[in-house]
mmCIF file of C-alpha atoms in Angstrom:
data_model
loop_
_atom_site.group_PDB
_atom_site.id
_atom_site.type_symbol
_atom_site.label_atom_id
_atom_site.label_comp_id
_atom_site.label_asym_id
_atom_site.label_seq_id
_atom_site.Cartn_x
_atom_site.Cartn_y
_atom_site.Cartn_z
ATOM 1 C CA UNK A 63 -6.234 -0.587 11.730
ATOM 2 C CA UNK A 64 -3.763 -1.057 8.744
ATOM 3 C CA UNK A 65 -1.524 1.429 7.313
ATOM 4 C CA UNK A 66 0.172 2.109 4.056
ATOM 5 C CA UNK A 67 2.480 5.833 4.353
ATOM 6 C CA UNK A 68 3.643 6.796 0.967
ATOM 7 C CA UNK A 69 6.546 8.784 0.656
ATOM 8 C CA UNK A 70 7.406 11.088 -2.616
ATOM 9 C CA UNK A 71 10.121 14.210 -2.312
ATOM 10 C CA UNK A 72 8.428 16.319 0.405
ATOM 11 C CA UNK A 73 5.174 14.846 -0.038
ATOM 12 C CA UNK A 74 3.999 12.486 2.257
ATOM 13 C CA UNK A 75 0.360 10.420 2.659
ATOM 14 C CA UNK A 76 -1.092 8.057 4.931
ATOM 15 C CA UNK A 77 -3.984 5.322 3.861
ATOM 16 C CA UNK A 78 -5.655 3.896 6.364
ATOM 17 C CA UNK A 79 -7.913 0.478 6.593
ATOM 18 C CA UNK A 80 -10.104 -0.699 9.633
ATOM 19 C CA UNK A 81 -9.551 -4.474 10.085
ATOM 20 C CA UNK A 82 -12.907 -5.782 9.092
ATOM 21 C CA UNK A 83 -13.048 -4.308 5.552
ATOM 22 C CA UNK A 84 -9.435 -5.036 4.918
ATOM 23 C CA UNK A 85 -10.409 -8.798 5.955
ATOM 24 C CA UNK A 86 -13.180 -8.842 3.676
ATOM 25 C CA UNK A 87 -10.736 -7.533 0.590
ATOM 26 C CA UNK A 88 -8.040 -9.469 1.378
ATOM 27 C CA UNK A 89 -10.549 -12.947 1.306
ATOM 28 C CA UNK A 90 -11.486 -11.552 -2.270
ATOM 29 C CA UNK A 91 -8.287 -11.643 -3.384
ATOM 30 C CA UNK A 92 -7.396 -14.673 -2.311
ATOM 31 C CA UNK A 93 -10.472 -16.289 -3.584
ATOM 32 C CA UNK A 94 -10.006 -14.524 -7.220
ATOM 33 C CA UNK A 95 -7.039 -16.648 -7.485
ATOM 34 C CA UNK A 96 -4.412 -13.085 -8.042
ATOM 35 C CA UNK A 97 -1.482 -13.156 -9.463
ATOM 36 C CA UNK A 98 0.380 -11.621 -6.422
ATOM 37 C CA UNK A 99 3.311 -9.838 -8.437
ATOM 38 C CA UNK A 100 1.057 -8.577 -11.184
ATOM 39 C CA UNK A 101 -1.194 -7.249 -8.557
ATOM 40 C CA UNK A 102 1.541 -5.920 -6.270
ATOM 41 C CA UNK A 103 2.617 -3.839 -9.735
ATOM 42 C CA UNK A 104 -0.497 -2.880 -10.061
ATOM 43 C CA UNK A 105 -1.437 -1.310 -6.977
ATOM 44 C CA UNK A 106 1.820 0.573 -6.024
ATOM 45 C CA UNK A 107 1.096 2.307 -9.911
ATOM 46 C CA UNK A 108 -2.308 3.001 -8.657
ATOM 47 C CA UNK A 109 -1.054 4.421 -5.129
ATOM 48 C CA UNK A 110 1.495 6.865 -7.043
ATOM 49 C CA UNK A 111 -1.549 8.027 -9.889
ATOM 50 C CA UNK A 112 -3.863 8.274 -6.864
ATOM 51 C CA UNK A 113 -1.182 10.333 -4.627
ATOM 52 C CA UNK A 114 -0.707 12.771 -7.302
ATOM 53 C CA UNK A 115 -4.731 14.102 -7.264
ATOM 54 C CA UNK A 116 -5.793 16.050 -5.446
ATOM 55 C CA UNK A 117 -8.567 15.088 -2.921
ATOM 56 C CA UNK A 118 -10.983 16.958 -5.062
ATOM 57 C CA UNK A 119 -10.096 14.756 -8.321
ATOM 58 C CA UNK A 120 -10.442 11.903 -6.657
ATOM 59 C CA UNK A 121 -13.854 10.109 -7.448
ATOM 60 C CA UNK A 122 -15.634 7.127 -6.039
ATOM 61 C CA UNK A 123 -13.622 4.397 -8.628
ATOM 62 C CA UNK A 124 -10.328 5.524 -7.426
ATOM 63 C CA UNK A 125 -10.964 5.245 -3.968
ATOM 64 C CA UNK A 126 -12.642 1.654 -4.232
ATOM 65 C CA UNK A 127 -8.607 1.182 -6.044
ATOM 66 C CA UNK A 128 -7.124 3.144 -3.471
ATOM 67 C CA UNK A 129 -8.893 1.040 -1.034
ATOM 68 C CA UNK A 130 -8.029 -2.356 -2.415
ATOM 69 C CA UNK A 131 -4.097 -1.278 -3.447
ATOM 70 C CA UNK A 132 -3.803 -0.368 0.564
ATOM 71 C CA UNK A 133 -5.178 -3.780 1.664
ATOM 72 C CA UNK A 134 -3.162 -5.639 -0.387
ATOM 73 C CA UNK A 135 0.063 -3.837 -0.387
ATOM 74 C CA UNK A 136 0.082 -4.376 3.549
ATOM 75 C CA UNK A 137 -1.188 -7.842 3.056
ATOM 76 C CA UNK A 138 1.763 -8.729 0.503
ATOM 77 C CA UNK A 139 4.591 -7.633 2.659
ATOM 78 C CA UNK A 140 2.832 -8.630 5.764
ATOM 79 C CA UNK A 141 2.963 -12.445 4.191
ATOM 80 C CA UNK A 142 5.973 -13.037 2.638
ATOM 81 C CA UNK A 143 8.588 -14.872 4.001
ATOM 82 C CA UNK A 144 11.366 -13.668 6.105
ATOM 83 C CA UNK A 145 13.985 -14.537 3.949
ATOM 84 C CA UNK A 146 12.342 -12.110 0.973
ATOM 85 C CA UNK A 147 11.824 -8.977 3.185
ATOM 86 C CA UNK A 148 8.747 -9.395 5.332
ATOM 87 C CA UNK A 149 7.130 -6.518 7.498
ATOM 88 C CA UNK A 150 5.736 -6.885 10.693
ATOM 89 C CA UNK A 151 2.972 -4.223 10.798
ATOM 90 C CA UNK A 152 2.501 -1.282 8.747
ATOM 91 C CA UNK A 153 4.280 0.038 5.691
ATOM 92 C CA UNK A 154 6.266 2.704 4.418
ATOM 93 C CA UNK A 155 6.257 3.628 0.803
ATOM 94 C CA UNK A 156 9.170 5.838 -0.425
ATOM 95 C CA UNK A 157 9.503 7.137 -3.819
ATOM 96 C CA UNK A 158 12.813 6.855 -5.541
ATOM 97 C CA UNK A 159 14.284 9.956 -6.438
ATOM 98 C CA UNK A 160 14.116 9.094 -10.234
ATOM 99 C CA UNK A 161 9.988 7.885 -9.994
ATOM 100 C CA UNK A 162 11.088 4.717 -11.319
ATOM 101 C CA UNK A 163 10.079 2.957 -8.139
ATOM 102 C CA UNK A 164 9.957 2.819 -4.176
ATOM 103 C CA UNK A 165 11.690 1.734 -1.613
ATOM 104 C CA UNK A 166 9.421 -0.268 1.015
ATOM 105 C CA UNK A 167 10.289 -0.432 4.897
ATOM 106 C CA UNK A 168 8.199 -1.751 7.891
ATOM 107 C CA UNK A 169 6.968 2.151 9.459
ATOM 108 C CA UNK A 170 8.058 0.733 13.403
ATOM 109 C CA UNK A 171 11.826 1.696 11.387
ATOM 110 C CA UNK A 172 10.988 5.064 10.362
ATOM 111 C CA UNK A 173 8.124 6.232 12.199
ATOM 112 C CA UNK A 174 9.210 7.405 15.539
ATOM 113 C CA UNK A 175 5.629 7.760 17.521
ATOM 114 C CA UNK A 176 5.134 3.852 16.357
#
């Protein structure tokens, strides 16, 4: 299981992704040929839109986003090097105050029951 926590004033959501489908998305990706910082943009926009509906709104086109912005996002940070700020494991999400971005941190340093 793979999970992406997202973090926004008092607000707080967890996406979750069984192994096989985010292996299946993630070999997608890679075989599209992505543009990884493009796509990283891209997907923490669609994981602040998507956090702001409620579960109601959401409909079948913004999950399938959802879906593929949670894969990715864990797969990015999961993959980069050391030296650029990798995370072992799941991912927090945290909203700057402002909205104007987030703050990311591997959830072992600010989950507790991890």
């Amino acid at each position: 299981m793979k999970s992406v926590y997202f973090k926004s004033g008092d607000a707080e959501w967890k996406y979750d992704l069984e192994d096989q489908e985010y292996e299946e998305i993630i070999k997608n990706i890679l075989a599209d040929g992505t543009d990884f910082d493009e796509m990283l943009d891209e997907s923490l926009e669609i994981i602040r839109d998507i956090s702001a509906l409620a579960d109601e709104e959401l409909d079948e086109d913004d999950q399938i986003d959802q879906t593929i912005s949670v894969a990715f996002i864990w797969h990015y940070f999961n993959t980069l090097p050391e030296s650029d700020g990798r995370i072992d494991g799941d991912v927090v999400l945290i909203e700057d105050e402002d909205g104007t971005g987030v703050s990311v941190v591997a959830a072992t340093e600010v989950i507790e029951e991890m």
